Tab-separated table of N, CA and C in Angstrom:
chain	number	residue	atom	x	y	z
A	256	UNK	N	27.004	-77.719	33.441
A	256	UNK	CA	26.671	-76.762	32.526
A	256	UNK	C	25.631	-75.924	32.873
A	257	UNK	N	25.644	-74.554	32.877
A	257	UNK	CA	24.425	-73.490	33.445
A	257	UNK	C	23.419	-73.940	32.594
A	258	UNK	N	22.294	-73.477	33.664
A	258	UNK	CA	20.835	-73.829	33.414
A	258	UNK	C	20.699	-72.499	32.320
A	259	UNK	N	19.563	-72.931	31.258
A	259	UNK	CA	19.513	-71.747	30.428
A	259	UNK	C	18.318	-71.132	30.931
A	260	UNK	N	18.248	-69.974	31.217
A	260	UNK	CA	17.171	-69.061	31.698
A	260	UNK	C	16.121	-68.498	30.527
A	261	UNK	N	15.210	-69.027	30.970
A	261	UNK	CA	13.677	-68.460	29.959
A	261	UNK	C	12.895	-67.710	30.352
A	262	UNK	N	12.484	-66.852	29.366
A	262	UNK	CA	11.678	-65.379	29.745
A	262	UNK	C	10.647	-65.993	30.657
A	263	UNK	N	9.531	-67.437	30.608
A	263	UNK	CA	9.018	-67.649	31.614
A	263	UNK	C	9.416	-68.006	32.933
A	264	UNK	N	10.931	-68.383	32.904
A	264	UNK	CA	11.406	-68.191	34.357
A	264	UNK	C	11.433	-66.991	35.332
A	265	UNK	N	11.750	-65.754	34.133
A	265	UNK	CA	11.643	-64.403	34.359
A	265	UNK	C	10.154	-63.738	34.491
A	266	UNK	N	9.442	-64.914	34.351
A	266	UNK	CA	8.187	-64.078	34.355
A	266	UNK	C	7.451	-63.363	33.293
A	267	UNK	N	8.209	-63.232	32.164
A	267	UNK	CA	8.059	-62.217	31.109
A	267	UNK	C	7.038	-62.857	29.803
A	268	UNK	N	5.967	-62.744	29.889
A	268	UNK	CA	4.931	-63.186	29.002
A	268	UNK	C	5.025	-62.187	27.357
A	269	UNK	N	5.561	-63.325	26.672
A	269	UNK	CA	5.535	-63.086	25.199
A	269	UNK	C	4.637	-63.069	24.183
A	270	UNK	N	3.429	-63.477	24.864
A	270	UNK	CA	2.239	-64.303	23.885
A	270	UNK	C	1.692	-63.315	22.974
A	271	UNK	N	1.616	-63.040	21.836
A	271	UNK	CA	1.097	-62.180	21.179
A	271	UNK	C	1.888	-61.283	20.910
A	272	UNK	N	2.930	-61.339	21.167
A	272	UNK	CA	4.118	-60.459	20.584
A	272	UNK	C	3.765	-59.418	21.332
A	273	UNK	N	3.446	-59.175	22.320
A	273	UNK	CA	3.150	-58.349	23.299
A	273	UNK	C	4.524	-57.257	23.674
A	274	UNK	N	4.407	-56.130	23.501
A	274	UNK	CA	5.582	-54.742	23.256
A	274	UNK	C	6.076	-54.836	24.522
A	275	UNK	N	5.622	-55.049	26.054
A	275	UNK	CA	6.183	-54.877	26.732
A	275	UNK	C	6.703	-56.029	27.437
A	276	UNK	N	6.406	-57.338	27.061
A	276	UNK	CA	7.139	-58.549	27.242
A	276	UNK	C	8.323	-58.816	26.191
A	277	UNK	N	8.102	-58.307	24.975
A	277	UNK	CA	9.196	-58.242	24.121
A	277	UNK	C	10.153	-57.097	24.504
A	278	UNK	N	10.301	-55.956	24.908
A	278	UNK	CA	11.159	-55.367	25.790
A	278	UNK	C	11.798	-55.699	26.781
A	279	UNK	N	11.081	-56.505	27.878
A	279	UNK	CA	11.514	-57.043	28.961
A	279	UNK	C	12.629	-58.070	28.546
A	280	UNK	N	12.308	-58.882	27.647
A	280	UNK	CA	13.014	-60.047	27.316
A	280	UNK	C	14.270	-59.409	26.403
A	281	UNK	N	13.911	-58.564	25.888
A	281	UNK	CA	15.436	-57.773	25.035
A	281	UNK	C	16.211	-57.407	26.385
A	282	UNK	N	15.679	-56.878	27.114
A	282	UNK	CA	16.810	-55.787	28.301
A	282	UNK	C	17.255	-57.718	28.877
A	283	UNK	N	16.455	-58.407	29.243
A	283	UNK	CA	17.072	-60.158	29.921
A	283	UNK	C	17.993	-60.421	28.722
A	284	UNK	N	17.436	-60.276	27.999
A	284	UNK	CA	18.867	-61.444	26.813
A	284	UNK	C	20.212	-60.250	26.787
A	285	UNK	N	20.006	-59.126	26.642
A	285	UNK	CA	21.016	-58.281	26.794
A	285	UNK	C	21.730	-58.484	27.907
A	286	UNK	N	21.355	-58.330	28.536
A	286	UNK	CA	21.863	-58.660	30.412
A	286	UNK	C	22.674	-60.175	29.954
A	287	UNK	N	21.896	-61.214	29.695
A	287	UNK	CA	22.160	-62.812	29.814
A	287	UNK	C	23.177	-62.801	28.700
A	288	UNK	N	23.583	-61.700	27.393
A	288	UNK	CA	24.390	-62.153	26.621
A	288	UNK	C	25.929	-61.898	26.860
A	289	UNK	N	26.405	-61.240	28.001
A	289	UNK	CA	27.735	-60.913	28.376
A	289	UNK	C	28.077	-62.213	29.194
A	290	UNK	N	29.665	-62.184	29.516
A	290	UNK	CA	30.391	-63.251	29.926
A	290	UNK	C	30.256	-63.095	31.247
A	291	UNK	N	29.035	-63.213	31.543
A	291	UNK	CA	28.426	-63.137	33.050
A	291	UNK	C	27.774	-64.526	33.609
A	292	UNK	N	27.431	-64.802	34.472
A	292	UNK	CA	26.652	-66.157	35.423
A	292	UNK	C	25.274	-65.618	34.780
A	293	UNK	N	24.361	-66.628	34.730
A	293	UNK	CA	23.173	-65.947	33.848
A	293	UNK	C	22.221	-65.717	35.259
A	294	UNK	N	22.562	-66.425	36.674
A	294	UNK	CA	21.777	-66.131	37.610
A	294	UNK	C	21.891	-64.694	37.845
A	295	UNK	N	23.144	-64.112	37.812
A	295	UNK	CA	23.474	-62.699	38.127
A	295	UNK	C	23.082	-61.908	37.039
A	296	UNK	N	23.101	-62.309	35.869
A	296	UNK	CA	22.324	-61.788	34.892
A	296	UNK	C	20.480	-61.573	34.755
A	297	UNK	N	20.189	-62.837	35.549
A	297	UNK	CA	18.689	-62.868	35.743
A	297	UNK	C	18.560	-61.902	36.890
A	298	UNK	N	19.128	-61.647	38.077
A	298	UNK	CA	19.020	-60.902	38.771
A	298	UNK	C	18.786	-59.400	38.572
A	299	UNK	N	20.171	-59.026	37.740
A	299	UNK	CA	20.471	-57.721	37.172
A	299	UNK	C	18.825	-57.426	36.789
A	300	UNK	N	18.798	-57.879	35.622
A	300	UNK	CA	16.884	-57.594	35.521
A	300	UNK	C	15.970	-57.609	36.226
A	301	UNK	N	15.609	-58.194	37.269
A	301	UNK	CA	14.725	-58.438	38.099
A	301	UNK	C	14.992	-56.865	38.800
A	302	UNK	N	16.261	-56.796	38.892
A	302	UNK	CA	16.901	-55.281	39.854
A	302	UNK	C	16.113	-54.355	38.819
A	303	UNK	N	16.797	-54.188	37.815
A	303	UNK	CA	16.447	-52.751	36.755
A	303	UNK	C	15.155	-52.747	36.428
A	304	UNK	N	14.265	-54.208	35.887
A	304	UNK	CA	13.482	-54.002	35.449
A	304	UNK	C	12.096	-54.140	36.243
A	305	UNK	N	11.964	-55.198	37.296
A	305	UNK	CA	10.835	-55.294	38.380
A	305	UNK	C	11.223	-54.104	39.434
A	306	UNK	N	12.150	-54.147	40.300
A	306	UNK	CA	12.639	-53.508	41.238
A	306	UNK	C	12.451	-51.976	41.213
A	307	UNK	N	13.074	-51.872	40.368
A	307	UNK	CA	13.194	-50.476	39.849
A	307	UNK	C	12.021	-49.474	38.874
A	308	UNK	N	11.165	-50.777	38.325
A	308	UNK	CA	10.295	-50.305	37.378
A	308	UNK	C	10.448	-49.329	35.675
A	309	UNK	N	11.961	-50.175	35.149
A	309	UNK	CA	12.759	-49.197	34.281
A	309	UNK	C	12.230	-50.565	32.956
A	310	UNK	N	10.467	-50.519	32.928
A	310	UNK	CA	10.414	-51.502	32.090
A	310	UNK	C	9.720	-51.189	30.888
A	311	UNK	N	9.794	-50.032	30.241
A	311	UNK	CA	9.671	-49.790	29.009
A	311	UNK	C	11.130	-48.591	28.302
A	312	UNK	N	11.150	-48.710	27.420
A	312	UNK	CA	12.430	-47.491	26.874
A	312	UNK	C	12.552	-46.450	26.956
A	313	UNK	N	11.333	-45.779	27.412
A	313	UNK	CA	11.530	-44.420	27.488
A	313	UNK	C	11.872	-44.116	29.497
A	314	UNK	N	11.252	-45.358	30.307
A	314	UNK	CA	11.872	-45.344	31.365
A	314	UNK	C	12.992	-45.667	31.357
A	315	UNK	N	13.385	-46.571	30.842
A	315	UNK	CA	15.100	-46.868	30.698
A	315	UNK	C	15.804	-45.810	30.315
A	316	UNK	N	15.752	-44.883	29.502
A	316	UNK	CA	16.334	-43.873	29.157
A	316	UNK	C	16.164	-42.864	29.701
A	317	UNK	N	15.682	-42.655	30.758
A	317	UNK	CA	15.864	-41.639	31.537
A	317	UNK	C	16.670	-41.920	32.881
A	318	UNK	N	17.184	-43.142	32.904
A	318	UNK	CA	17.910	-43.349	33.934
A	318	UNK	C	19.855	-42.708	33.720
A	319	UNK	N	20.204	-42.284	34.769
A	319	UNK	CA	21.468	-41.808	34.660
A	319	UNK	C	22.290	-43.036	34.814
A	320	UNK	N	23.784	-42.631	34.046
A	320	UNK	CA	24.654	-43.642	34.186
A	320	UNK	C	24.582	-44.063	35.769
A	321	UNK	N	25.000	-43.347	36.415
A	321	UNK	CA	25.510	-43.631	37.566
A	321	UNK	C	23.799	-44.275	38.510
A	322	UNK	N	23.285	-44.090	37.999
A	322	UNK	CA	21.656	-45.188	38.728
A	322	UNK	C	21.819	-46.753	37.857
A	323	UNK	N	21.992	-46.731	36.754
A	323	UNK	CA	22.304	-47.872	36.570
A	323	UNK	C	23.255	-48.787	36.688
A	324	UNK	N	24.210	-48.112	36.644
A	324	UNK	CA	25.884	-49.054	37.454
A	324	UNK	C	25.151	-49.173	39.154
A	325	UNK	N	24.653	-48.130	40.073
A	325	UNK	CA	24.382	-48.907	41.203
A	325	UNK	C	23.248	-50.189	40.823
A	326	UNK	N	22.018	-50.015	40.290
A	326	UNK	CA	21.512	-51.352	39.943
A	326	UNK	C	21.954	-52.260	39.895
A	327	UNK	N	22.820	-52.803	38.856
A	327	UNK	CA	23.668	-53.550	38.466
A	327	UNK	C	24.502	-53.785	39.746
A	328	UNK	N	25.350	-52.670	40.486
A	328	UNK	CA	25.780	-53.371	41.952
A	328	UNK	C	24.658	-53.803	42.498
A	329	UNK	N	23.622	-53.620	42.749
A	329	UNK	CA	22.680	-54.207	43.506
A	329	UNK	C	22.841	-55.657	43.432
A	330	UNK	N	22.904	-56.016	41.896
A	330	UNK	CA	22.535	-57.137	41.328
A	330	UNK	C	23.825	-58.313	41.344
A	331	UNK	N	25.076	-57.345	41.732
A	331	UNK	CA	26.448	-57.904	41.879
A	331	UNK	C	26.754	-58.546	40.129
A	332	UNK	N	26.470	-57.553	39.257
A	332	UNK	CA	26.668	-57.556	38.112
A	332	UNK	C	27.551	-56.464	37.719
A	333	UNK	N	28.957	-56.516	38.472
A	333	UNK	CA	29.830	-55.946	38.195
A	333	UNK	C	31.312	-55.884	37.238
A	334	UNK	N	31.312	-57.004	36.653
A	334	UNK	CA	32.434	-57.151	35.781
A	334	UNK	C	32.254	-55.974	34.546
A	335	UNK	N	30.878	-55.902	34.187
A	335	UNK	CA	31.181	-54.958	33.091
A	335	UNK	C	29.605	-53.751	33.240
A	336	UNK	N	29.606	-53.616	34.715
A	336	UNK	CA	28.762	-52.495	35.130
A	336	UNK	C	29.192	-51.278	34.174
A	337	UNK	N	29.908	-50.640	34.186
A	337	UNK	CA	30.076	-49.289	33.769
A	337	UNK	C	29.442	-49.440	31.806
A	338	UNK	N	30.211	-50.177	31.096
A	338	UNK	CA	29.812	-50.342	29.769
A	338	UNK	C	28.379	-50.720	29.771
A	339	UNK	N	27.674	-51.898	30.663
A	339	UNK	CA	26.642	-52.080	30.405
A	339	UNK	C	25.800	-51.426	30.790
A	340	UNK	N	25.590	-50.216	31.744
A	340	UNK	CA	24.928	-48.806	31.924
A	340	UNK	C	25.161	-48.280	30.618
A	341	UNK	N	26.044	-48.076	30.155
A	341	UNK	CA	25.895	-47.141	28.701
A	341	UNK	C	25.270	-47.817	27.843
A	342	UNK	N	25.519	-49.018	27.746
A	342	UNK	CA	24.731	-49.726	26.598
A	342	UNK	C	22.911	-49.617	26.303
A	343	UNK	N	22.899	-49.892	28.111
A	343	UNK	CA	21.497	-50.121	28.311
A	343	UNK	C	20.836	-48.858	27.834
A	344	UNK	N	21.342	-47.503	28.548
A	344	UNK	CA	20.996	-46.290	27.889
A	344	UNK	C	20.568	-46.194	26.223
A	345	UNK	N	21.815	-46.340	25.754
A	345	UNK	CA	21.945	-46.518	24.428
A	345	UNK	C	21.183	-47.320	23.529
A	346	UNK	N	20.937	-48.460	24.016
A	346	UNK	CA	19.597	-49.452	23.669
A	346	UNK	C	18.265	-48.529	23.151
A	347	UNK	N	17.957	-48.195	25.148
A	347	UNK	CA	16.622	-47.492	25.043
A	347	UNK	C	16.588	-46.280	24.276
A	348	UNK	N	17.588	-45.452	24.178
A	348	UNK	CA	17.535	-44.282	23.309
A	348	UNK	C	17.744	-44.260	21.864
A	349	UNK	N	18.002	-45.474	21.281
A	349	UNK	CA	17.977	-45.886	19.583
A	349	UNK	C	16.720	-46.435	19.413
A	350	UNK	N	16.041	-47.305	20.512
A	350	UNK	CA	14.585	-47.977	20.135
A	350	UNK	C	13.626	-47.027	20.118
A	351	UNK	N	13.783	-46.088	21.028
A	351	UNK	CA	13.198	-44.867	21.046
A	351	UNK	C	13.031	-43.778	19.803
A	352	UNK	N	14.149	-43.557	19.650
A	352	UNK	CA	14.373	-42.683	18.727
A	352	UNK	C	14.303	-43.407	17.073
A	353	UNK	N	14.693	-44.721	16.926
A	353	UNK	CA	14.318	-45.486	15.517
A	353	UNK	C	13.329	-46.020	15.323
A	354	UNK	N	13.079	-46.444	16.235
A	354	UNK	CA	11.900	-47.559	15.999
A	354	UNK	C	10.558	-47.016	16.991
A	355	UNK	N	10.405	-45.713	17.022
A	355	UNK	CA	8.826	-45.430	18.333
A	355	UNK	C	9.081	-45.994	19.497
A	356	UNK	N	10.183	-46.550	20.235
A	356	UNK	CA	10.095	-47.320	21.531
A	356	UNK	C	9.413	-48.526	21.105
A	357	UNK	N	9.317	-49.286	19.742
A	357	UNK	CA	8.845	-50.798	19.935
A	357	UNK	C	9.654	-51.783	19.250
A	358	UNK	N	9.702	-52.677	19.568
A	358	UNK	CA	10.356	-53.987	19.231
A	358	UNK	C	9.401	-54.616	17.781
A	359	UNK	N	8.703	-54.207	18.199
A	359	UNK	CA	7.995	-54.780	16.479
A	359	UNK	C	7.751	-54.057	15.581
A	360	UNK	N	8.454	-52.499	16.070
A	360	UNK	CA	8.690	-51.812	14.743
A	360	UNK	C	9.900	-52.075	14.002
A	361	UNK	N	10.812	-52.801	14.769
A	361	UNK	CA	12.314	-53.262	14.352
A	361	UNK	C	11.450	-54.625	12.994
A	362	UNK	N	10.582	-55.588	13.624
A	362	UNK	CA	10.543	-56.410	12.797
A	362	UNK	C	9.597	-55.734	11.518
A	363	UNK	N	8.639	-54.891	11.972
A	363	UNK	CA	7.682	-54.293	10.547
A	363	UNK	C	9.053	-53.421	9.746
A	364	UNK	N	10.127	-52.770	10.104
A	364	UNK	CA	11.178	-52.378	9.282
A	364	UNK	C	11.887	-53.489	8.737
A	365	UNK	N	11.742	-54.639	8.776
A	365	UNK	CA	12.873	-55.772	8.232
A	365	UNK	C	12.042	-56.889	7.466
A	366	UNK	N	12.521	-56.836	6.195
A	366	UNK	CA	12.021	-57.524	5.351
A	366	UNK	C	11.873	-59.170	5.524
A	367	UNK	N	12.710	-59.956	6.968
A	367	UNK	CA	12.668	-60.681	7.514
A	367	UNK	C	13.883	-61.266	8.413
A	368	UNK	N	13.462	-62.800	9.277
A	368	UNK	CA	13.939	-62.526	10.429
A	368	UNK	C	15.476	-62.172	10.407
A	369	UNK	N	16.208	-62.763	8.879
A	369	UNK	CA	17.587	-62.292	8.860
A	369	UNK	C	17.974	-60.783	8.946
A	370	UNK	N	16.894	-59.959	8.403
A	370	UNK	CA	17.364	-58.709	8.398
A	370	UNK	C	16.691	-58.306	9.584
A	371	UNK	N	15.683	-58.420	10.739
A	371	UNK	CA	15.641	-58.093	11.547
A	371	UNK	C	16.964	-58.390	12.548
A	372	UNK	N	17.466	-59.902	12.758
A	372	UNK	CA	18.571	-60.084	13.375
A	372	UNK	C	19.920	-58.863	13.077
A	373	UNK	N	20.224	-58.508	11.770
A	373	UNK	CA	20.887	-58.007	11.397
A	373	UNK	C	20.701	-56.260	12.111
A	374	UNK	N	19.180	-55.837	12.361
A	374	UNK	CA	18.912	-54.693	12.990
A	374	UNK	C	19.558	-54.679	14.352
A	375	UNK	N	18.980	-55.774	14.898
A	375	UNK	CA	19.465	-55.876	16.284
A	375	UNK	C	20.878	-55.942	16.671
A	376	UNK	N	21.704	-56.243	16.034
A	376	UNK	CA	22.696	-56.657	15.927
A	376	UNK	C	23.897	-55.487	15.875
A	377	UNK	N	22.785	-54.028	15.516
A	377	UNK	CA	23.128	-52.358	15.170
A	377	UNK	C	23.030	-51.847	16.510
A	378	UNK	N	22.715	-52.631	17.702
A	378	UNK	CA	22.305	-51.797	18.418
A	378	UNK	C	23.877	-52.133	19.518
A	379	UNK	N	24.131	-51.077	19.681
A	379	UNK	CA	25.279	-51.192	20.850
A	379	UNK	C	25.463	-52.335	21.943
A	380	UNK	N	26.259	-53.130	21.828
A	380	UNK	CA	26.298	-54.223	23.077
A	380	UNK	C	25.580	-55.550	22.766
A	381	UNK	N	24.706	-55.476	21.544
A	381	UNK	CA	24.086	-56.700	20.788
A	381	UNK	C	24.624	-57.411	20.236
A	382	UNK	N	25.822	-58.366	20.375
A	382	UNK	CA	26.305	-59.392	19.617
A	382	UNK	C	25.918	-60.333	19.231
A	383	UNK	N	26.172	-61.616	18.742
A	383	UNK	CA	25.490	-62.727	18.311
A	383	UNK	C	25.029	-63.334	19.184
A	384	UNK	N	25.693	-63.597	20.450
A	384	UNK	CA	25.099	-64.285	21.711
A	384	UNK	C	23.743	-63.738	22.181
A	385	UNK	N	23.430	-62.533	22.057
A	385	UNK	CA	22.421	-61.617	22.650
A	385	UNK	C	21.281	-61.630	21.782
A	386	UNK	N	21.522	-61.674	20.368
A	386	UNK	CA	20.673	-62.178	19.271
A	386	UNK	C	20.173	-63.555	19.463
A	387	UNK	N	21.166	-64.425	19.728
A	387	UNK	CA	20.565	-65.937	19.845
A	387	UNK	C	19.494	-66.354	20.897
A	388	UNK	N	20.037	-65.592	21.940
A	388	UNK	CA	19.332	-65.590	22.711
A	388	UNK	C	17.846	-64.797	23.124
A	389	UNK	N	17.766	-63.751	22.389
A	389	UNK	CA	16.704	-63.265	22.342
A	389	UNK	C	15.839	-64.030	21.270
A	390	UNK	N	16.464	-64.345	19.924
A	390	UNK	CA	15.607	-65.235	19.230
A	390	UNK	C	14.828	-66.360	19.345
A	391	UNK	N	15.527	-66.997	20.683
A	391	UNK	CA	15.377	-68.239	20.943
A	391	UNK	C	14.142	-68.242	21.324
A	392	UNK	N	13.379	-67.117	22.329
A	392	UNK	CA	11.965	-67.355	22.257
A	392	UNK	C	10.960	-66.578	21.707
A	393	UNK	N	11.564	-65.630	21.093
A	393	UNK	CA	11.079	-64.292	20.780
A	393	UNK	C	10.480	-64.708	19.081
A	394	UNK	N	11.486	-65.498	18.187
A	394	UNK	CA	11.358	-65.632	16.759
A	394	UNK	C	9.887	-65.843	16.547
A	395	UNK	N	9.628	-67.050	17.508
A	395	UNK	CA	7.983	-67.605	16.955
A	395	UNK	C	7.014	-66.609	17.342
A	396	UNK	N	6.984	-66.113	18.163
A	396	UNK	CA	5.769	-64.832	18.358
A	396	UNK	C	5.901	-63.627	17.573
A	397	UNK	N	7.326	-62.973	17.241
A	397	UNK	CA	7.149	-61.988	16.273
A	397	UNK	C	7.079	-62.505	15.067
A	398	UNK	N	7.656	-63.556	14.397
A	398	UNK	CA	7.628	-63.592	12.921
A	398	UNK	C	6.094	-64.520	12.525
A	399	UNK	N	5.302	-65.116	13.758
A	399	UNK	CA	4.428	-65.832	13.648
A	399	UNK	C	3.404	-64.539	13.566
A	400	UNK	N	3.453	-63.577	14.562
A	400	UNK	CA	2.663	-62.545	14.529
A	400	UNK	C	2.864	-61.730	13.367
A	401	UNK	N	3.995	-61.365	12.977
A	401	UNK	CA	3.591	-60.585	11.800
A	401	UNK	C	3.148	-61.313	10.458
A	402	UNK	N	3.236	-62.843	10.670
A	402	UNK	CA	2.800	-63.540	9.324
A	402	UNK	C	1.363	-63.334	9.363
A	403	UNK	N	0.417	-63.297	10.459
A	403	UNK	CA	-0.904	-63.249	10.704
A	403	UNK	C	-1.290	-61.975	10.666
A	404	UNK	N	-0.520	-60.986	10.949
A	404	UNK	CA	-1.050	-59.419	10.543
A	404	UNK	C	-0.604	-59.190	8.890
A	405	UNK	N	-0.145	-59.762	8.476
A	405	UNK	CA	0.099	-59.762	6.623
A	405	UNK	C	-1.108	-60.234	6.302
A	406	UNK	N	-1.824	-59.124	5.337
A	406	UNK	CA	-3.159	-59.429	5.035
A	406	UNK	C	-2.739	-60.856	3.917
A	407	UNK	N	-3.697	-61.177	3.445
A	407	UNK	CA	-3.533	-62.488	2.575
A	407	UNK	C	-4.057	-61.871	1.470
A	408	UNK	N	-3.795	-62.463	-0.015
A	408	UNK	CA	-3.800	-61.811	-1.013
A	408	UNK	C	-5.166	-62.408	-1.339
């Protein structure tokens, strides 16, 4: 059985539901949610986000399809490179356009965790596996954070 790769393994800080960490974990989860080896997906994350500094939705959205395919190829993420490149740009654009480039705004727009997961699955290329991977580590910080920021009655 393959090792489960965590946010900590990728040196992604999710503490306090910080936006930078949440976006990075969303990209990593997106890449790991495909039928591809976890190590290759982790390397693709590192190439795109760390090596090429595409660490915000705005920066990722400015990538061309060709640039992303090349980055994915650099990580040997070649089985789904064309569709993944298109969907990564679509993910960044949707996050930018509909949620002001913030994962936490998806939470704010959602009544509860189930509604959040539904909204997440509306992103092109995000299916149940990607939602599962993302929520495995983000749910605690997202919904703990949301509950703390709600004023008490």
